[in-house]
Amino acid sequence: MEAVRDLGCLQLDPIRVVERSHLLVLWSRLGSYDTAAFDGLSWEERCLFEYWAHRASIVLTEDYPIHNLFMRTYPRPRPGESVHRKRTRAWIEENRALRRSILARLRTDGPLPLRAFEDRAVQGWRSGGWTSGRNVERMLDVLWTQGKLVVAGRSGIQKIWDLAERWFPEWTPRETLSPREVVRLSAQRSLRALGVARPRDIDRHFIVGRYPELPKVLAGLERRGVVQGVRVAEDGNEWPGSWLVHAEDLPLLDRLEAGEWEPRTTLLSPFDNLIIDRARTELLFGFYYRMEIYVPQSKRRFGYYSLPILHGDRFIGLVDPTMDRKRGVLVVNAVHAEPDAPMTLRAGRAVAGAIGNLAEFLGGREVEYKGSAPDAWRKAMN
């Protein structure tokens, strides 16, 4: 729970070449842990739930009032709204019978999967994407976004749906926050997750793009001493922009300066909160990273699901792994080094240790190195 509170949200993704992304994000910070304990937080204690943050994510039930603003205003008209939003609103109105039938079925029969619902759409959903014609799925998504439904469990990647009013625990905070209050709380959640950030970074994190009048809110927080401006300098050169840190995190700066931080080496999910804003990652770390899932195999440089290697406070390369669950083997297709990576046996051992720790977390009996790796690191990987 402490790790999720620090992050604010965990992005969901169905790809499991290695492991589900949200589980990898926690492993990168905690090391090996019992994933059943995480499931318990989600489905039994219900301290976490699935909702829309910067993408479909796992968020904190204690943050329900923050997310409730989007629930109760979707998809109302708003200035400059997209054609898609207008079309969604019209489609919902045309298919009130489908909406009522889904809610009635859940109220009568309890939690159900997608296949349990009858398609009673009057007007089919049309789009240029994969959702075209999937009327029940689209209405479930609308009701989820509106906070009427919740994902009450999963069978594999299949969602089990239930009424939100029945699923959320009694202790769920229910206060109705104004848009300004939501921005004030969300901006702090975003800033604390980022550590140090500019207003544009805050706006592109946590509830991305849902920070109206953010500059005014940040100015008010700074006047009250809740956030503080900081200088960011490198090699004597100050970085441009208005950088902020949350006042409650200032003691962390003192601890860093006192040398209390202990560097270690780990691997990150492609959807890890630290690197999900690729431009910010390049600015802070000088590390250019792009996923190659949709790149033709012949044109991939680093692999289908490459994991960045975080070595202390530097990104030094990428690992291209696949978990062979039938054999219980973590297959490493290749290890790539950044141009400025330390080409030492010690660094190689650190990378090999992180790969071994990942295999252990996944329940793998061994690591199998198949492809290329930097010569200076290879000895540690045999």
Short mmCIF file of C-alpha atoms in Angstrom, two decimals:
data_model
loop_
_atom_site.label_atom_id
_atom_site.label_comp_id
_atom_site.label_asym_id
_atom_site.label_seq_id
_atom_site.Cartn_x
_atom_site.Cartn_y
_atom_site.Cartn_z
CA MET A 1 0.00 0.00 0.00
CA GLU A 2 2.84 2.40 0.77
CA ALA A 3 4.31 1.81 -2.67
CA VAL A 4 0.99 2.40 -4.42
CA ARG A 5 0.41 5.55 -2.37
CA ASP A 6 3.80 6.85 -3.47
CA LEU A 7 2.93 6.18 -7.11
CA GLY A 8 -0.75 7.21 -7.09
CA CYS A 9 -1.67 4.73 -9.83
CA LEU A 10 -0.44 1.62 -11.62
CA GLN A 11 -1.11 1.43 -15.35
CA LEU A 12 -2.89 -1.70 -16.56
CA ASP A 13 -1.85 -3.55 -19.70
CA PRO A 14 -2.86 -7.03 -20.91
CA ILE A 15 0.58 -8.01 -22.29
CA ARG A 16 2.23 -10.76 -20.27
CA VAL A 17 5.39 -11.59 -22.21
CA VAL A 18 7.19 -11.22 -18.87
CA GLU A 19 4.48 -10.38 -16.30
CA ARG A 20 1.61 -7.92 -16.00
CA SER A 21 2.99 -4.40 -15.94
CA HIS A 22 1.50 -3.31 -12.61
CA LEU A 23 3.09 -6.31 -10.88
CA LEU A 24 6.46 -5.49 -12.45
CA VAL A 25 6.22 -1.86 -11.30
CA LEU A 26 5.87 -2.99 -7.71
CA TRP A 27 8.61 -5.62 -8.05
CA SER A 28 11.05 -2.96 -9.28
CA ARG A 29 10.55 -1.11 -5.99
CA LEU A 30 9.90 -3.92 -3.50
CA GLY A 31 11.79 -6.88 -4.87
CA SER A 32 10.08 -10.28 -4.76
CA TYR A 33 6.71 -10.25 -3.04
CA ASP A 34 3.64 -12.46 -2.88
CA THR A 35 1.28 -11.31 -5.64
CA ALA A 36 -1.58 -12.92 -3.71
CA ALA A 37 -1.11 -10.19 -1.10
CA PHE A 38 -1.64 -7.59 -3.83
CA ASP A 39 -4.76 -9.42 -5.03
CA GLY A 40 -5.99 -9.34 -1.45
CA LEU A 41 -5.65 -5.56 -1.34
CA SER A 42 -7.59 -5.31 -4.60
CA TRP A 43 -10.37 -7.88 -4.36
CA GLU A 44 -10.77 -8.63 -0.65
CA GLU A 45 -9.87 -5.50 1.28
CA ARG A 46 -10.83 -3.38 -1.76
CA CYS A 47 -8.23 -0.75 -0.94
CA LEU A 48 -7.55 -0.48 -4.67
CA PHE A 49 -9.80 -0.37 -7.72
CA GLU A 50 -9.51 -0.06 -11.47
CA TYR A 51 -10.23 3.31 -13.01
CA TRP A 52 -9.01 5.85 -15.52
CA ALA A 53 -5.89 7.81 -14.51
CA HIS A 54 -3.35 8.60 -17.22
CA ARG A 55 -4.56 5.33 -18.76
CA ALA A 56 -6.68 2.48 -17.44
CA SER A 57 -5.05 1.96 -14.07
CA ILE A 58 -5.23 0.64 -10.55
CA VAL A 59 -5.92 3.52 -8.18
CA LEU A 60 -6.51 4.02 -4.45
CA THR A 61 -9.98 3.67 -2.98
CA GLU A 62 -9.03 6.43 -0.54
CA ASP A 63 -8.67 8.68 -3.62
CA TYR A 64 -12.27 7.98 -4.69
CA PRO A 65 -13.37 11.65 -4.33
CA ILE A 66 -10.65 12.66 -6.82
CA HIS A 67 -11.82 10.18 -9.44
CA ASN A 68 -15.47 10.75 -8.71
CA LEU A 69 -15.33 14.16 -10.43
CA PHE A 70 -14.64 12.50 -13.78
CA MET A 71 -17.27 9.85 -13.03
CA ARG A 72 -20.04 12.35 -12.45
CA THR A 73 -19.16 14.63 -15.39
CA TYR A 74 -18.63 12.04 -18.15
CA PRO A 75 -19.62 12.61 -20.91
CA ARG A 76 -21.29 15.97 -20.24
CA PRO A 77 -20.78 18.73 -22.81
CA ARG A 78 -17.68 20.86 -22.29
CA PRO A 79 -16.01 23.68 -24.23
CA GLY A 80 -13.98 22.51 -27.18
CA GLU A 81 -15.08 18.90 -26.78
CA SER A 82 -14.18 16.33 -29.40
CA VAL A 83 -16.51 14.83 -31.99
CA HIS A 84 -15.95 11.48 -30.27
CA ARG A 85 -17.37 12.80 -26.99
CA LYS A 86 -20.44 14.21 -28.74
CA ARG A 87 -20.99 10.93 -30.57
CA THR A 88 -20.61 8.98 -27.33
CA ARG A 89 -23.25 11.11 -25.64
CA ALA A 90 -25.69 10.58 -28.51
CA TRP A 91 -25.00 6.82 -28.59
CA ILE A 92 -25.66 6.49 -24.85
CA GLU A 93 -28.98 8.27 -25.23
CA GLU A 94 -30.02 6.04 -28.14
CA ASN A 95 -29.18 2.89 -26.19
CA ARG A 96 -30.85 3.53 -22.85
CA ALA A 97 -32.46 0.07 -23.05
CA LEU A 98 -29.04 -1.60 -23.21
CA ARG A 99 -27.86 0.48 -20.26
CA ARG A 100 -30.91 -0.44 -18.17
CA SER A 101 -30.62 -4.14 -19.02
CA ILE A 102 -26.98 -4.31 -17.91
CA LEU A 103 -27.69 -2.61 -14.58
CA ALA A 104 -30.79 -4.76 -13.97
CA ARG A 105 -28.94 -7.99 -14.71
CA LEU A 106 -26.15 -7.15 -12.27
CA ARG A 107 -28.62 -6.07 -9.60
CA THR A 108 -30.41 -9.41 -9.89
CA ASP A 109 -27.60 -11.88 -10.54
CA GLY A 110 -24.51 -10.32 -8.95
CA PRO A 111 -21.03 -10.02 -10.52
CA LEU A 112 -20.89 -11.16 -14.17
CA PRO A 113 -18.43 -11.32 -17.08
CA LEU A 114 -18.95 -9.62 -20.45
CA ARG A 115 -20.35 -12.74 -22.12
CA ALA A 116 -23.28 -12.86 -19.68
CA PHE A 117 -24.95 -9.73 -21.10
CA GLU A 118 -27.37 -9.63 -24.02
CA ASP A 119 -26.78 -7.06 -26.74
CA ARG A 120 -29.92 -4.90 -26.71
CA ALA A 121 -28.42 -1.99 -28.57
CA VAL A 122 -30.78 -0.04 -30.82
CA GLN A 123 -27.93 1.73 -32.54
CA GLY A 124 -24.60 -0.06 -32.98
CA TRP A 125 -21.35 1.55 -31.87
CA ARG A 126 -19.24 2.58 -34.86
CA SER A 127 -15.59 3.52 -34.75
CA GLY A 128 -12.45 3.13 -36.80
CA GLY A 129 -10.89 1.04 -34.03
CA TRP A 130 -11.29 -2.42 -32.54
CA THR A 131 -14.38 -1.45 -30.48
CA SER A 132 -16.63 -1.03 -33.54
CA GLY A 133 -19.77 -3.15 -33.17
CA ARG A 134 -18.92 -4.22 -29.61
CA ASN A 135 -22.00 -2.64 -28.12
CA VAL A 136 -22.13 -4.40 -24.75
CA GLU A 137 -18.43 -3.90 -24.19
CA ARG A 138 -18.73 -0.22 -25.07
CA MET A 139 -21.68 0.31 -22.71
CA LEU A 140 -19.86 -1.48 -19.88
CA ASP A 141 -16.93 0.87 -20.44
CA VAL A 142 -19.26 3.90 -20.33
CA LEU A 143 -20.87 2.73 -17.09
CA TRP A 144 -17.42 2.05 -15.61
CA THR A 145 -16.24 5.54 -16.56
CA GLN A 146 -19.39 7.01 -15.01
CA GLY A 147 -18.69 5.15 -11.77
CA LYS A 148 -21.84 3.02 -12.01
CA LEU A 149 -19.89 -0.22 -12.45
CA VAL A 150 -16.61 -1.49 -11.10
CA VAL A 151 -14.27 -4.32 -12.04
CA ALA A 152 -14.96 -6.67 -9.12
CA GLY A 153 -12.45 -9.32 -10.13
CA ARG A 154 -10.72 -10.95 -13.06
CA SER A 155 -10.54 -14.38 -14.60
CA GLY A 156 -7.24 -14.15 -16.42
CA ILE A 157 -7.59 -10.83 -18.23
CA GLN A 158 -11.40 -11.11 -18.42
CA LYS A 159 -13.17 -8.57 -16.23
CA ILE A 160 -15.90 -9.49 -13.78
CA TRP A 161 -18.34 -6.61 -13.45
CA ASP A 162 -20.45 -5.51 -10.48
CA LEU A 163 -22.44 -2.50 -9.30
CA ALA A 164 -20.14 0.09 -7.77
CA GLU A 165 -22.68 0.91 -5.05
CA ARG A 166 -22.45 -2.68 -3.86
CA TRP A 167 -18.72 -3.27 -4.29
CA PHE A 168 -17.01 -0.31 -2.62
CA PRO A 169 -16.40 -0.76 1.14
CA GLU A 170 -18.34 1.29 3.66
CA TRP A 171 -15.25 3.29 4.60
CA THR A 172 -14.86 4.66 1.05
CA PRO A 173 -14.70 8.49 1.31
CA ARG A 174 -17.76 9.93 -0.40
CA GLU A 175 -17.37 13.69 -0.13
CA THR A 176 -18.11 15.60 -3.32
CA LEU A 177 -15.15 17.78 -4.26
CA SER A 178 -15.26 20.84 -6.46
CA PRO A 179 -13.12 20.86 -9.63
CA ARG A 180 -10.68 23.26 -7.92
CA GLU A 181 -10.35 20.94 -4.91
CA VAL A 182 -9.73 17.96 -7.18
CA VAL A 183 -6.96 19.83 -9.00
CA ARG A 184 -5.42 20.89 -5.69
CA LEU A 185 -5.29 17.31 -4.39
CA SER A 186 -4.35 15.72 -7.70
CA ALA A 187 -1.54 18.20 -8.35
CA GLN A 188 -0.01 17.27 -4.99
CA ARG A 189 -0.44 13.55 -5.71
CA SER A 190 1.23 14.03 -9.09
CA LEU A 191 4.08 16.15 -7.74
CA ARG A 192 4.87 13.75 -4.92
CA ALA A 193 4.89 10.83 -7.34
CA LEU A 194 7.30 12.68 -9.63
CA GLY A 195 9.55 14.01 -6.84
CA VAL A 196 10.54 17.21 -8.59
CA ALA A 197 8.54 18.58 -11.50
CA ARG A 198 7.50 21.50 -13.63
CA PRO A 199 3.80 22.38 -14.04
CA ARG A 200 3.77 20.67 -17.44
CA ASP A 201 5.11 17.47 -15.85
CA ILE A 202 2.39 17.58 -13.20
CA ASP A 203 -0.27 18.08 -15.88
CA ARG A 204 1.00 15.02 -17.79
CA HIS A 205 0.97 12.70 -14.80
CA PHE A 206 -1.64 10.90 -12.65
CA ILE A 207 -4.95 12.27 -14.09
CA VAL A 208 -3.37 13.50 -17.32
CA GLY A 209 -4.85 16.63 -18.83
CA ARG A 210 -7.54 17.06 -16.16
CA TYR A 211 -5.97 19.98 -14.31
CA PRO A 212 -7.95 23.13 -15.27
CA GLU A 213 -6.34 26.35 -13.99
CA LEU A 214 -3.32 24.39 -12.73
CA PRO A 215 -0.98 27.43 -12.65
CA LYS A 216 -3.36 29.27 -10.29
CA VAL A 217 -3.70 26.22 -8.06
CA LEU A 218 0.07 25.71 -7.88
CA ALA A 219 0.59 29.40 -7.11
CA GLY A 220 -1.86 29.10 -4.21
CA LEU A 221 -0.13 25.99 -2.89
CA GLU A 222 3.23 27.75 -3.09
CA ARG A 223 1.94 30.79 -1.20
CA ARG A 224 0.75 28.48 1.57
CA GLY A 225 4.06 26.66 1.69
CA VAL A 226 2.57 23.33 0.59
CA VAL A 227 4.90 23.21 -2.42
CA GLN A 228 8.20 25.03 -2.85
CA GLY A 229 10.17 26.21 -5.82
CA VAL A 230 13.60 24.67 -6.29
CA ARG A 231 16.59 25.20 -8.56
CA VAL A 232 17.73 22.27 -10.67
CA ALA A 233 21.32 22.60 -11.80
CA GLU A 234 23.75 20.28 -13.56
CA ASP A 235 27.48 20.95 -13.98
CA GLY A 236 26.91 24.50 -12.79
CA ASN A 237 24.18 25.18 -15.35
CA GLU A 238 20.67 25.86 -14.07
CA TRP A 239 17.85 24.15 -15.92
CA PRO A 240 15.14 26.46 -17.29
CA GLY A 241 11.58 26.31 -16.11
CA SER A 242 9.70 26.52 -12.84
CA TRP A 243 10.59 23.44 -10.78
CA LEU A 244 8.64 22.43 -7.69
CA VAL A 245 8.91 19.96 -4.83
CA HIS A 246 6.30 19.12 -2.19
CA ALA A 247 7.19 20.51 1.23
CA GLU A 248 6.69 17.10 2.83
CA ASP A 249 9.42 15.69 0.60
CA LEU A 250 12.07 18.25 1.54
CA PRO A 251 13.51 15.94 4.23
CA LEU A 252 14.26 13.46 1.45
CA LEU A 253 16.60 16.02 -0.12
CA ASP A 254 18.44 16.31 3.18
CA ARG A 255 18.76 12.53 3.37
CA LEU A 256 20.09 12.37 -0.17
CA GLU A 257 22.68 15.03 0.58
CA ALA A 258 23.66 13.13 3.72
CA GLY A 259 24.41 10.06 1.59
CA GLU A 260 21.62 7.89 2.98
CA TRP A 261 20.51 6.69 -0.44
CA GLU A 262 21.80 3.25 -1.42
CA PRO A 263 21.99 2.69 -5.19
CA ARG A 264 20.84 -0.62 -6.60
CA THR A 265 20.11 -2.14 -9.99
CA THR A 266 16.66 -3.16 -11.21
CA LEU A 267 14.59 -3.52 -14.38
CA LEU A 268 11.55 -1.44 -15.25
CA SER A 269 8.30 -2.23 -17.04
CA PRO A 270 7.80 -0.31 -20.30
CA PHE A 271 4.80 1.29 -18.56
CA ASP A 272 6.63 2.15 -15.33
CA ASN A 273 5.56 5.45 -13.76
CA LEU A 274 9.15 6.70 -13.75
CA ILE A 275 9.49 6.55 -17.55
CA ILE A 276 5.95 6.74 -18.89
CA ASP A 277 6.50 10.40 -19.83
CA ARG A 278 9.19 9.72 -22.41
CA ALA A 279 10.15 13.39 -22.90
CA ARG A 280 10.69 13.87 -19.17
CA THR A 281 12.75 10.69 -19.07
CA GLU A 282 15.01 12.05 -21.80
CA LEU A 283 15.38 15.38 -19.99
CA LEU A 284 16.16 13.97 -16.54
CA PHE A 285 18.18 10.92 -17.51
CA GLY A 286 19.31 11.47 -21.09
CA PHE A 287 17.66 8.13 -21.87
CA TYR A 288 15.70 7.68 -25.10
CA TYR A 289 13.24 4.81 -24.83
CA ARG A 290 10.42 3.65 -27.07
CA MET A 291 8.42 0.44 -27.01
CA GLU A 292 8.71 -1.70 -30.12
CA ILE A 293 5.55 -3.79 -29.75
CA TYR A 294 4.07 -2.29 -32.92
CA VAL A 295 7.36 -2.18 -34.82
CA PRO A 296 7.78 -4.98 -37.40
CA GLN A 297 10.08 -7.67 -36.03
CA SER A 298 12.68 -7.09 -38.73
CA LYS A 299 12.97 -3.43 -37.73
CA ARG A 300 13.16 -3.84 -33.95
CA ARG A 301 16.41 -2.76 -32.37
CA PHE A 302 15.87 -3.81 -28.76
CA GLY A 303 13.02 -6.32 -28.69
CA TYR A 304 9.26 -6.71 -28.37
CA TYR A 305 9.07 -5.99 -24.63
CA SER A 306 12.45 -4.60 -23.62
CA LEU A 307 12.92 -3.59 -19.97
CA PRO A 308 15.13 -0.57 -19.18
CA ILE A 309 18.00 -1.23 -16.76
CA LEU A 310 18.10 1.32 -13.92
CA HIS A 311 21.59 1.18 -12.37
CA GLY A 312 21.71 3.54 -9.40
CA ASP A 313 20.45 6.82 -10.85
CA ARG A 314 21.36 6.00 -14.47
CA PHE A 315 19.77 4.03 -17.26
CA ILE A 316 22.54 1.88 -18.68
CA GLY A 317 20.74 -0.40 -21.12
CA LEU A 318 17.84 -2.68 -21.95
CA VAL A 319 17.02 -6.34 -21.39
CA ASP A 320 14.83 -8.22 -23.89
CA PRO A 321 13.26 -11.10 -21.87
CA THR A 322 10.49 -13.63 -22.35
CA MET A 323 9.09 -15.81 -19.58
CA ASP A 324 8.72 -19.43 -20.76
CA ARG A 325 6.13 -20.54 -18.21
CA LYS A 326 5.91 -24.10 -19.48
CA ARG A 327 9.60 -24.69 -18.78
CA GLY A 328 9.85 -22.30 -15.85
CA VAL A 329 12.70 -20.44 -17.57
CA LEU A 330 13.28 -16.72 -18.04
CA VAL A 331 14.71 -16.46 -21.55
CA VAL A 332 16.92 -13.42 -22.18
CA ASN A 333 16.89 -12.78 -25.91
CA ALA A 334 19.43 -9.97 -25.71
CA VAL A 335 21.05 -7.44 -23.39
CA HIS A 336 21.82 -4.00 -24.81
CA ALA A 337 24.08 -1.35 -23.26
CA GLU A 338 23.75 2.42 -23.55
CA PRO A 339 26.77 4.13 -25.19
CA ASP A 340 27.92 5.60 -21.85
CA ALA A 341 27.19 2.48 -19.75
CA PRO A 342 29.98 1.27 -17.44
CA MET A 343 31.69 -1.60 -19.26
CA THR A 344 32.89 -3.40 -16.14
CA LEU A 345 32.42 -6.85 -14.68
CA ARG A 346 30.89 -5.24 -11.60
CA ALA A 347 28.17 -3.60 -13.69
CA GLY A 348 27.61 -6.88 -15.51
CA ARG A 349 27.11 -8.66 -12.21
CA ALA A 350 24.61 -6.02 -11.12
CA VAL A 351 22.61 -6.47 -14.34
CA ALA A 352 22.78 -10.27 -14.07
CA GLY A 353 21.64 -10.02 -10.45
CA ALA A 354 18.60 -7.94 -11.44
CA ILE A 355 17.70 -10.48 -14.15
CA GLY A 356 18.08 -13.32 -11.66
CA ASN A 357 15.88 -11.52 -9.14
CA LEU A 358 13.22 -11.06 -11.82
CA ALA A 359 13.34 -14.78 -12.66
CA GLU A 360 12.92 -15.61 -8.97
CA PHE A 361 9.92 -13.29 -8.70
CA LEU A 362 8.34 -14.96 -11.73
CA GLY A 363 8.89 -18.41 -10.27
CA GLY A 364 11.53 -19.29 -12.84
CA ARG A 365 13.96 -22.13 -12.11
CA GLU A 366 16.72 -20.64 -14.24
CA VAL A 367 17.76 -17.90 -16.65
CA GLU A 368 18.63 -18.80 -20.23
CA TYR A 369 20.77 -16.32 -22.17
CA LYS A 370 20.19 -16.78 -25.88
CA GLY A 371 21.23 -13.63 -27.70
CA SER A 372 23.84 -10.92 -27.69
CA ALA A 373 25.19 -9.09 -24.64
CA PRO A 374 28.06 -6.62 -24.12
CA ASP A 375 31.37 -8.48 -23.93
CA ALA A 376 32.29 -6.78 -20.65
CA TRP A 377 29.07 -8.05 -19.04
CA ARG A 378 28.83 -11.49 -20.64
CA LYS A 379 31.15 -13.21 -18.15
CA ALA A 380 28.78 -12.33 -15.32
CA MET A 381 25.87 -13.83 -17.24
CA ASN A 382 27.31 -17.30 -17.77
#
